[in-house]
Coordinates of C-alpha atoms and ligand atoms in Angstrom, one line a residue:
X1 CA 10.5 29.8 -21.9
X2 CA 14.1 30.2 -20.6
X3 CA 14.6 28.3 -17.4
X4 CA 16.5 30.0 -14.5
X5 CA 18.3 26.9 -13.4
X6 CA 19.5 23.5 -14.5
X7 CA 18.1 20.4 -12.7
X8 CA 21.5 18.6 -12.9
X9 CA 23.3 21.5 -11.0
X10 CA 20.6 21.3 -8.3
X11 CA 21.0 17.6 -7.9
X12 CA 24.8 17.9 -7.7
X13 CA 24.5 20.6 -5.0
X14 CA 22.4 18.3 -2.8
X15 CA 24.5 15.3 -3.7
X16 CA 27.6 17.2 -2.5
X17 CA 25.8 18.2 0.8
X18 CA 25.3 21.8 -0.3
X19 CA 22.4 24.1 0.6
X20 CA 19.8 25.0 -2.0
X21 CA 18.9 28.7 -2.4
X22 CA 15.3 29.9 -2.0
X23 CA 15.3 30.7 -5.8
X24 CA 16.6 27.2 -6.6
X25 CA 13.9 25.6 -4.4
X26 CA 11.0 27.7 -5.9
X27 CA 12.2 26.8 -9.4
X28 CA 12.6 23.1 -8.6
X29 CA 9.0 22.7 -7.4
X30 CA 7.5 24.8 -10.1
X31 CA 9.6 23.2 -12.9
X32 CA 8.7 19.7 -11.6
X33 CA 5.0 20.5 -11.6
X34 CA 5.3 21.9 -15.1
X35 CA 7.1 18.7 -16.3
X36 CA 10.4 20.5 -17.0
X37 CA 12.3 18.5 -14.4
X38 CA 11.9 14.8 -15.4
X39 CA 10.8 12.1 -12.9
X40 CA 14.3 10.5 -12.9
X41 CA 15.9 13.9 -12.0
X42 CA 13.4 14.5 -9.2
X43 CA 14.0 10.9 -8.0
X44 CA 17.7 11.6 -7.8
X45 CA 17.2 14.8 -6.0
X46 CA 14.8 13.1 -3.5
X47 CA 17.4 10.4 -2.8
X48 CA 20.1 13.1 -2.3
X49 CA 17.7 14.8 0.2
X50 CA 17.0 11.5 1.9
X51 CA 20.7 10.8 2.3
X52 CA 22.0 14.4 3.1
X53 CA 19.0 16.2 4.6
X54 CA 17.9 19.8 4.4
X55 CA 18.2 22.6 6.9
X56 CA 15.2 24.3 8.4
X57 CA 15.2 27.2 6.0
X58 CA 15.3 24.8 3.0
X59 CA 12.4 22.8 4.4
X60 CA 10.4 25.9 5.1
X61 CA 10.9 27.2 1.5
X62 CA 10.2 23.7 0.0
X63 CA 6.9 23.7 1.9
X64 CA 6.0 27.2 0.8
X65 CA 6.8 26.3 -2.8
X66 CA 4.5 23.3 -2.6
X67 CA 1.7 25.4 -1.1
X68 CA 2.1 27.9 -3.9
X69 CA 1.7 25.2 -6.5
X70 CA -2.0 25.1 -5.9
X71 CA -5.0 26.8 -4.2
X72 CA -5.3 27.9 -0.6
X73 CA -8.6 27.5 1.2
X74 CA -10.0 30.2 3.4
X75 CA -12.4 29.6 6.3
X76 CA -12.4 33.1 7.7
X77 CA -16.0 33.7 6.6
X78 CA -17.1 31.1 9.2
X79 CA -16.5 33.6 11.9
X80 CA -15.3 30.9 14.4
X81 CA -12.0 29.2 15.1
X82 CA -10.9 26.2 13.1
X83 CA -8.7 23.3 14.1
X84 CA -7.6 20.1 12.5
X85 CA -5.7 17.0 13.5
X86 CA -3.3 15.0 11.4
X87 CA -2.0 11.6 12.3
X88 CA 1.1 10.2 10.6
X89 CA -0.8 6.9 10.3
X90 CA -1.0 3.7 12.2
X91 CA -3.0 0.5 12.7
X92 CA -6.5 0.8 14.1
X93 CA -6.2 4.6 14.1
X94 CA -9.8 5.6 13.8
X95 CA -9.5 8.6 16.1
X96 CA -10.5 11.2 13.4
X97 CA -14.0 9.7 13.4
X98 CA -15.0 10.5 17.0
X99 CA -12.7 13.4 17.3
X100 CA -14.0 15.7 14.5
X101 CA -17.6 15.8 15.8
X102 CA -16.4 15.9 19.4
X103 CA -14.4 19.1 18.9
X104 CA -17.3 20.7 16.9
X105 CA -19.5 20.3 20.0
X106 CA -17.6 23.2 21.5
X107 CA -18.0 25.7 18.6
X108 CA -14.7 25.0 16.9
X109 CA -15.0 24.1 13.2
X110 CA -13.1 21.0 12.1
X111 CA -12.2 20.9 8.3
X112 CA -10.7 17.4 8.2
X113 CA -9.2 16.6 4.8
X114 CA -8.3 12.9 4.9
X115 CA -6.8 10.3 2.7
X116 CA -7.1 6.6 1.7
X117 CA -5.0 3.8 3.0
X118 CA -2.0 2.6 1.2
X119 CA -0.1 -0.5 2.5
X120 CA -0.7 -1.6 6.0
X121 CA -2.0 1.7 7.4
X122 CA -5.8 2.3 7.0
X123 CA -7.3 5.4 5.5
X124 CA -10.1 7.4 7.1
X125 CA -12.0 7.7 3.8
X126 CA -12.0 4.0 3.3
X127 CA -13.4 3.5 6.7
X128 CA -16.2 6.0 6.3
X129 CA -17.1 4.7 2.9
X130 CA -18.4 1.5 4.6
X131 CA -21.4 3.7 5.8
X132 CA -24.1 3.3 3.1
X133 CA -24.5 6.4 1.0
X134 CA -21.6 8.4 2.5
X135 CA -19.7 10.6 0.0
X136 CA -16.0 11.5 0.4
X137 CA -15.8 14.0 -2.5
X138 CA -17.3 17.4 -1.7
X139 CA -17.1 20.8 -3.5
X140 CA -15.4 23.6 -1.6
X141 CA -18.9 25.3 -1.3
X142 CA -20.4 22.1 0.2
X143 CA -17.5 21.9 2.7
X144 CA -17.9 25.5 3.8
X145 CA -21.7 25.1 4.1
X146 CA -21.4 21.9 6.2
X147 CA -18.8 23.6 8.4
X148 CA -21.2 26.5 9.0
X149 CA -24.2 24.2 9.6
X150 CA -22.7 21.1 11.4
X151 CA -19.3 22.3 12.4
X152 CA -17.3 19.3 11.2
X153 CA -16.5 17.7 7.9
X154 CA -14.3 14.8 7.0
X155 CA -13.7 14.6 3.2
X156 CA -11.2 14.0 0.5
X157 CA -8.7 16.7 -0.4
X158 CA -9.6 18.3 -3.7
X159 CA -7.1 18.1 -6.6
X160 CA -6.3 21.8 -6.3
X161 CA -4.5 21.5 -3.0
X162 CA -0.7 21.3 -3.2
X163 CA -0.6 19.5 -6.6
X164 CA 3.2 19.4 -6.5
X165 CA 2.9 17.1 -3.4
X166 CA 0.6 14.7 -5.2
X167 CA 3.1 14.2 -8.0
X168 CA 6.1 14.1 -5.7
X169 CA 4.5 11.7 -3.2
X170 CA 3.6 9.2 -6.0
X171 CA 7.3 9.4 -7.2
X172 CA 8.6 8.9 -3.6
X173 CA 6.4 5.9 -3.2
X174 CA 8.1 4.0 -6.1
X175 CA 11.6 5.2 -5.5
X176 CA 12.2 4.3 -1.8
X177 CA 12.3 8.0 -0.8
X178 CA 9.2 8.2 1.4
X179 CA 11.1 8.0 4.7
X180 CA 13.0 11.3 4.5
X181 CA 12.0 13.7 7.3
X182 CA 12.3 16.9 5.3
X183 CA 10.1 15.4 2.6
X184 CA 7.5 13.9 5.0
X185 CA 7.3 17.1 7.0
X186 CA 6.9 19.4 3.9
X187 CA 4.4 17.0 2.3
X188 CA 2.1 16.8 5.3
X189 CA 2.4 20.5 6.3
X190 CA 2.0 21.9 2.7
X191 CA -1.4 20.2 2.6
X192 CA -2.5 21.3 6.1
X193 CA -1.4 24.9 5.6
X194 CA -3.0 25.1 2.1
X195 CA -6.2 23.7 3.7
X196 CA -6.5 26.9 5.7
X197 CA -6.9 25.6 9.2
X198 CA -6.2 28.1 12.0
X199 CA -4.6 25.6 14.3
X200 CA -3.3 22.0 14.0
X201 CA -2.6 19.1 16.3
X202 CA -0.2 16.5 15.0
X203 CA -0.4 12.9 16.2
X204 CA 3.1 11.6 15.4
X205 CA 3.0 7.8 15.7
X206 CA 6.0 5.8 17.0
X207 CA 6.6 2.1 16.8
X208 CA 6.4 -0.9 14.5
X209 CA 3.1 0.1 12.9
X210 CA 4.3 3.7 12.2
X211 CA 6.6 5.4 9.7
X212 CA 8.8 6.4 12.5
X213 CA 10.1 3.3 14.4
X214 CA 11.9 5.1 17.2
X215 CA 11.2 8.1 19.5
X216 CA 14.3 10.1 18.4
X217 CA 13.2 10.1 14.7
X218 CA 9.6 10.8 15.6
X219 CA 10.6 13.7 17.8
X220 CA 12.7 15.2 14.9
X221 CA 9.7 14.9 12.5
X222 CA 7.4 16.4 15.1
X223 CA 9.7 19.3 15.8
X224 CA 10.2 20.0 12.1
X225 CA 6.4 20.0 11.5
X226 CA 5.6 22.2 14.5
X227 CA 8.2 24.7 13.3
X228 CA 6.8 24.7 9.8
X229 CA 3.3 25.3 11.2
X230 CA 4.4 28.2 13.4
X231 CA 6.4 29.8 10.5
X232 CA 3.1 29.8 8.5
X233 CA 1.1 31.3 11.3
X234 CA -0.8 28.1 12.2
X235 CA -0.8 27.3 15.9
X236 CA 0.7 23.8 15.9
X237 CA 1.2 21.2 18.6
X238 CA 2.4 17.6 18.3
X239 CA 1.9 14.5 20.5
X240 CA 4.2 11.5 20.1
X241 CA 2.0 8.4 20.6
X242 CA 2.6 4.7 20.7
X243 CA 2.0 2.6 17.7
X244 CA 3.7 -0.6 18.7
X245 CA 0.3 -2.2 19.1
X246 CA -3.0 -1.4 17.3
X247 CA -5.2 1.3 18.7
X248 CA -8.5 -0.1 20.1
X249 CA -9.8 -3.6 19.4
X250 CA -10.3 -3.3 15.6
X251 CA -8.2 -2.8 12.5
X252 CA -10.3 -2.6 9.2
X253 CA -13.0 -0.4 7.8
X254 CA -16.6 -1.1 8.9
X255 CA -15.4 -2.6 12.2
X256 CA -13.4 0.6 13.0
X257 CA -16.6 2.7 12.3
X258 CA -18.5 0.4 14.6
X259 CA -15.9 1.0 17.4
X260 CA -15.9 4.7 16.8
X261 CA -19.7 4.8 17.2
X262 CA -19.2 2.9 20.5
X263 CA -16.8 5.7 21.7
X264 CA -19.4 8.3 20.6
X265 CA -22.0 6.4 22.6
X266 CA -19.8 6.9 25.7
X267 CA -18.2 3.4 25.7
X268 CA -15.4 1.9 23.6
X269 CA -11.8 0.8 24.3
X270 CA -10.0 2.9 26.9
X271 CA -7.0 3.7 24.7
X272 CA -9.2 5.1 21.9
X273 CA -11.2 7.2 24.4
X274 CA -8.0 8.5 26.1
X275 CA -6.4 9.6 22.8
X276 CA -9.6 11.1 21.5
X277 CA -10.2 13.1 24.6
X278 CA -6.5 14.3 24.8
X279 CA -6.4 15.3 21.2
X280 CA -9.7 17.1 21.6
X281 CA -8.3 19.0 24.6
X282 CA -5.2 20.0 22.6
X283 CA -7.3 21.1 19.5
X284 CA -9.7 23.1 21.7
X285 CA -6.8 24.8 23.6
X286 CA -5.1 25.7 20.3
X287 CA -8.4 27.2 19.1
X288 CA -8.7 29.3 22.3
X289 CA -11.3 27.1 24.1
X290 CA -10.0 26.3 27.6
X291 CA -13.1 25.4 29.7
X292 CA -14.4 22.4 27.7
X293 CA -15.0 18.9 29.0
X294 CA -14.7 16.6 25.9
X295 CA -15.1 13.4 28.0
X296 CA -18.5 14.6 29.2
X297 CA -19.6 15.3 25.6
X298 CA -18.9 11.7 24.7
X299 CA -20.9 10.4 27.7
X300 CA -24.0 12.7 27.3
X301 CA -24.6 12.2 23.5
X302 CA -23.6 15.7 22.3
X303 CA -20.7 14.3 20.2
X304 CA -23.0 11.6 18.8
X305 CA -25.6 14.2 17.7
X306 CA -22.9 16.0 15.7
X307 CA -21.6 12.7 14.2
X308 CA -25.2 11.8 13.0
X309 CA -25.6 15.2 11.4
X310 CA -22.1 15.1 9.9
X311 CA -22.7 11.7 8.3
X312 CA -26.2 12.7 7.0
X313 CA -24.8 15.9 5.5
X314 CA -22.5 13.8 3.3
X315 CA -25.4 11.5 2.1
X316 CA -24.7 8.7 4.7
X317 CA -27.2 6.9 6.9
X318 CA -25.7 6.8 10.4
X319 CA -28.3 4.2 11.5
X320 CA -27.8 1.8 8.6
X321 CA -26.4 -1.7 9.2
X322 CA -22.7 -1.8 8.4
X323 CA -21.3 -4.4 6.0
X324 CA -20.2 -7.6 7.6
X325 CA -17.4 -10.0 6.3
X326 CA -18.7 -13.2 4.9
X327 CA -16.0 -15.4 6.5
X328 CA -14.2 -15.5 9.8
X329 CA -11.4 -17.4 11.4
X330 CA -10.2 -17.3 15.0
X331 CA -6.5 -17.2 16.2
X332 CA -6.1 -18.8 19.6
X333 CA -3.7 -17.9 22.4
X334 CA -0.7 -20.2 22.2
X335 CA 0.1 -20.3 26.0
X336 CA -1.1 -19.1 29.4
X337 CA 0.3 -15.8 30.8
X338 CA 0.3 -12.1 30.2
X339 CA 0.0 -10.8 26.7
X340 CA 3.0 -8.4 26.6
X341 CA 3.1 -7.8 22.8
X342 CA 0.7 -7.7 19.9
X343 CA 2.6 -6.2 17.1
X344 CA 0.9 -3.4 15.2
X345 CA 2.7 -3.9 11.9
X346 CA 1.8 -7.6 11.9
X347 CA -1.9 -6.9 12.6
X348 CA -1.9 -4.1 10.0
X349 CA -0.4 -6.4 7.3
X350 CA -2.9 -9.1 8.2
X351 CA -5.8 -6.7 7.9
X352 CA -4.4 -5.5 4.6
X353 CA -4.0 -9.0 3.3
X354 CA -7.5 -9.9 4.3
X355 CA -8.8 -7.2 2.0
X356 CA -9.1 -4.1 4.3
X357 CA -6.3 -2.2 2.5
X358 CA -5.0 -1.8 -1.0
X359 CA -1.6 -2.6 -2.7
X360 CA -2.2 -0.1 -5.5
X361 CA -4.1 3.2 -5.5
X362 CA -6.7 1.8 -7.9
X363 CA -7.5 -1.3 -5.8
X364 CA -10.9 -1.6 -4.1
X365 CA -11.1 -2.4 -0.3
X366 CA -13.5 -4.8 1.3
X367 CA -15.7 -2.9 3.8
X368 CA -16.1 -5.9 6.2
X369 CA -12.5 -7.2 6.2
X370 CA -10.0 -6.8 9.0
X371 CA -8.9 -8.1 12.4
X372 CA -10.7 -8.0 15.7
X373 CA -8.6 -8.1 18.9
X374 CA -10.0 -10.0 21.9
X375 CA -7.2 -8.9 24.2
X376 CA -4.8 -6.0 24.5
X377 CA -1.2 -6.0 25.9
X378 CA -1.5 -6.3 29.7
X379 CA -4.3 -8.8 29.6
X380 CA -4.1 -12.2 31.2
X381 CA -4.7 -14.9 28.6
X382 CA -5.2 -18.7 28.7
X383 CA -3.9 -21.2 26.1
X384 CA -6.7 -21.9 23.5
X385 CA -8.7 -18.8 24.2
X386 CA -9.6 -16.6 21.2
X387 CA -7.0 -13.8 20.7
X388 CA -7.9 -12.5 17.3
X389 CA -10.7 -12.9 14.8
X390 CA -9.7 -12.6 11.1
X391 CA -12.5 -11.3 8.8
X392 CA -12.7 -11.4 5.0
X393 CA -15.1 -12.0 2.1
X394 CA -12.4 -14.1 0.3
X395 CA -11.3 -17.1 2.5
X396 CA -8.2 -17.9 0.4
X397 CA -6.7 -14.8 2.1
X398 CA -6.6 -16.4 5.5
X399 CA -3.3 -18.3 5.0
X400 CA -1.3 -15.1 4.1
X401 CA -2.9 -13.2 7.0
X402 CA -1.9 -16.0 9.5
X403 CA 1.6 -15.9 8.0
X404 CA 1.8 -12.1 8.8
X405 CA 0.8 -12.9 12.4
X406 CA 3.4 -15.6 12.9
X407 CA 5.5 -13.6 15.4
X408 CA 3.0 -11.0 16.4
X409 CA 2.0 -12.4 19.8
X410 CA 4.3 -12.3 22.8
X411 CA 3.1 -14.0 26.0
X412 CA 5.2 -13.8 29.2
X413 CA 4.8 -15.4 32.6
X414 CA 2.1 -14.0 35.0
X415 CA 3.3 -10.9 36.8
X416 CA 5.0 -9.5 33.7
X417 CA 3.9 -6.0 32.5
X418 CA 4.0 -4.7 28.9
X419 CA 6.3 -1.6 28.5
X420 CA 3.5 0.6 27.2
X421 CA 2.6 4.2 27.5
X422 CA 0.1 5.6 25.0
X423 CA 1.1 9.3 25.0
X424 CA 4.9 9.5 25.0
X425 CA 5.6 13.2 24.7
X426 CA 4.2 16.6 23.7
X427 CA 6.0 19.1 21.4
X428 CA 4.9 22.7 21.2
Ligands
URA1 N1 1.8 11.4 4.6 C1 1.9 12.4 3.7 O1 1.0 13.1 3.4 N2 3.1 12.6 3.2 C2 4.2 11.9 3.5 O2 5.3 12.2 3.0 C3 4.1 10.9 4.5 C4 2.8 10.7 5.0

């Protein structure tokens, strides 16, 4: 087959800050998926994109080409609106677990395709797999049936969805090119658009535990993704939310499921409840439901009923005991005062080193491992009181976890206040 372009010309164009034509972009994604563009060439192009950027039209075409590399799902046969949420990833971010069944209570179907954790951010599938029997891999037919019967499904994305992104993401991961806004935005949105959701709410995390460390970068990413969603006919809204400290009081797998079930039972930490309710309101509004009261559905057990049915529909036993770590160690508060900082990245790395996360895709995670928080920023603490509990099955991991936490805790004199606001901005 005669190729329409030459990879080296395309790399040079981006290297020299030029703009790629739609035809060049279509060919690049297709030729890389077919193996005609070599990994080293694509790595060079990714680095040129990271350094020199892409304009909106280029990003939009790049996204469309990645969607076209695979199948597109279609939920129109359900006869009801669909909505999905995507978080850019953080520490203790278990929101998908209570959110999907909560939104389904109001007749909006939630097809939530989720991933596994890599590095310090946890993965929704790893968390749910701590429930005995629960299955992440479903056929498209199962997914559609469950959406019709239960209204919510959380499962692994099939291999047919945006295959170009799978290959590209693995390459970016090992070439220092993950953190390019055009590449992150097109990667996330190609999968969400191919998934076929009618509307989408993005939770773009900002802070030490997130990809985006400052609000300006996070806003640019959010604006880019919202524009891509709208261009593709998906009603898309983004919230910028704080990830300078973990969400809730747990970071791990089984312990995050336990906390999610507390939220579904009408309790749970106030930040997890606030964000779950706010994202549910946004998803419902995008799907055209304006008179719902999601907070009430957490309190009166309706969301819990859908959760139980959702877990059972995927082979899980929602009433089974969750795995518990074999060993634990407590970290004590070093001084009296107000806890003004508890660093999300440090807690995420500690949970990962304790066995909750994986360093390579093929690693197994420990269901019971992680970090429990006994105080959140804003709390008054006394020297010697328990601040964190470290959990693992392999006690030789405690030392490295403690090292990660060395500078994580900031205690200030009484009367101080942490500079914290959970929901920072909304972009529509
Ligand atoms: N998540 C994705 O799916 N892709 C990225 O590029 C970054 C986060």
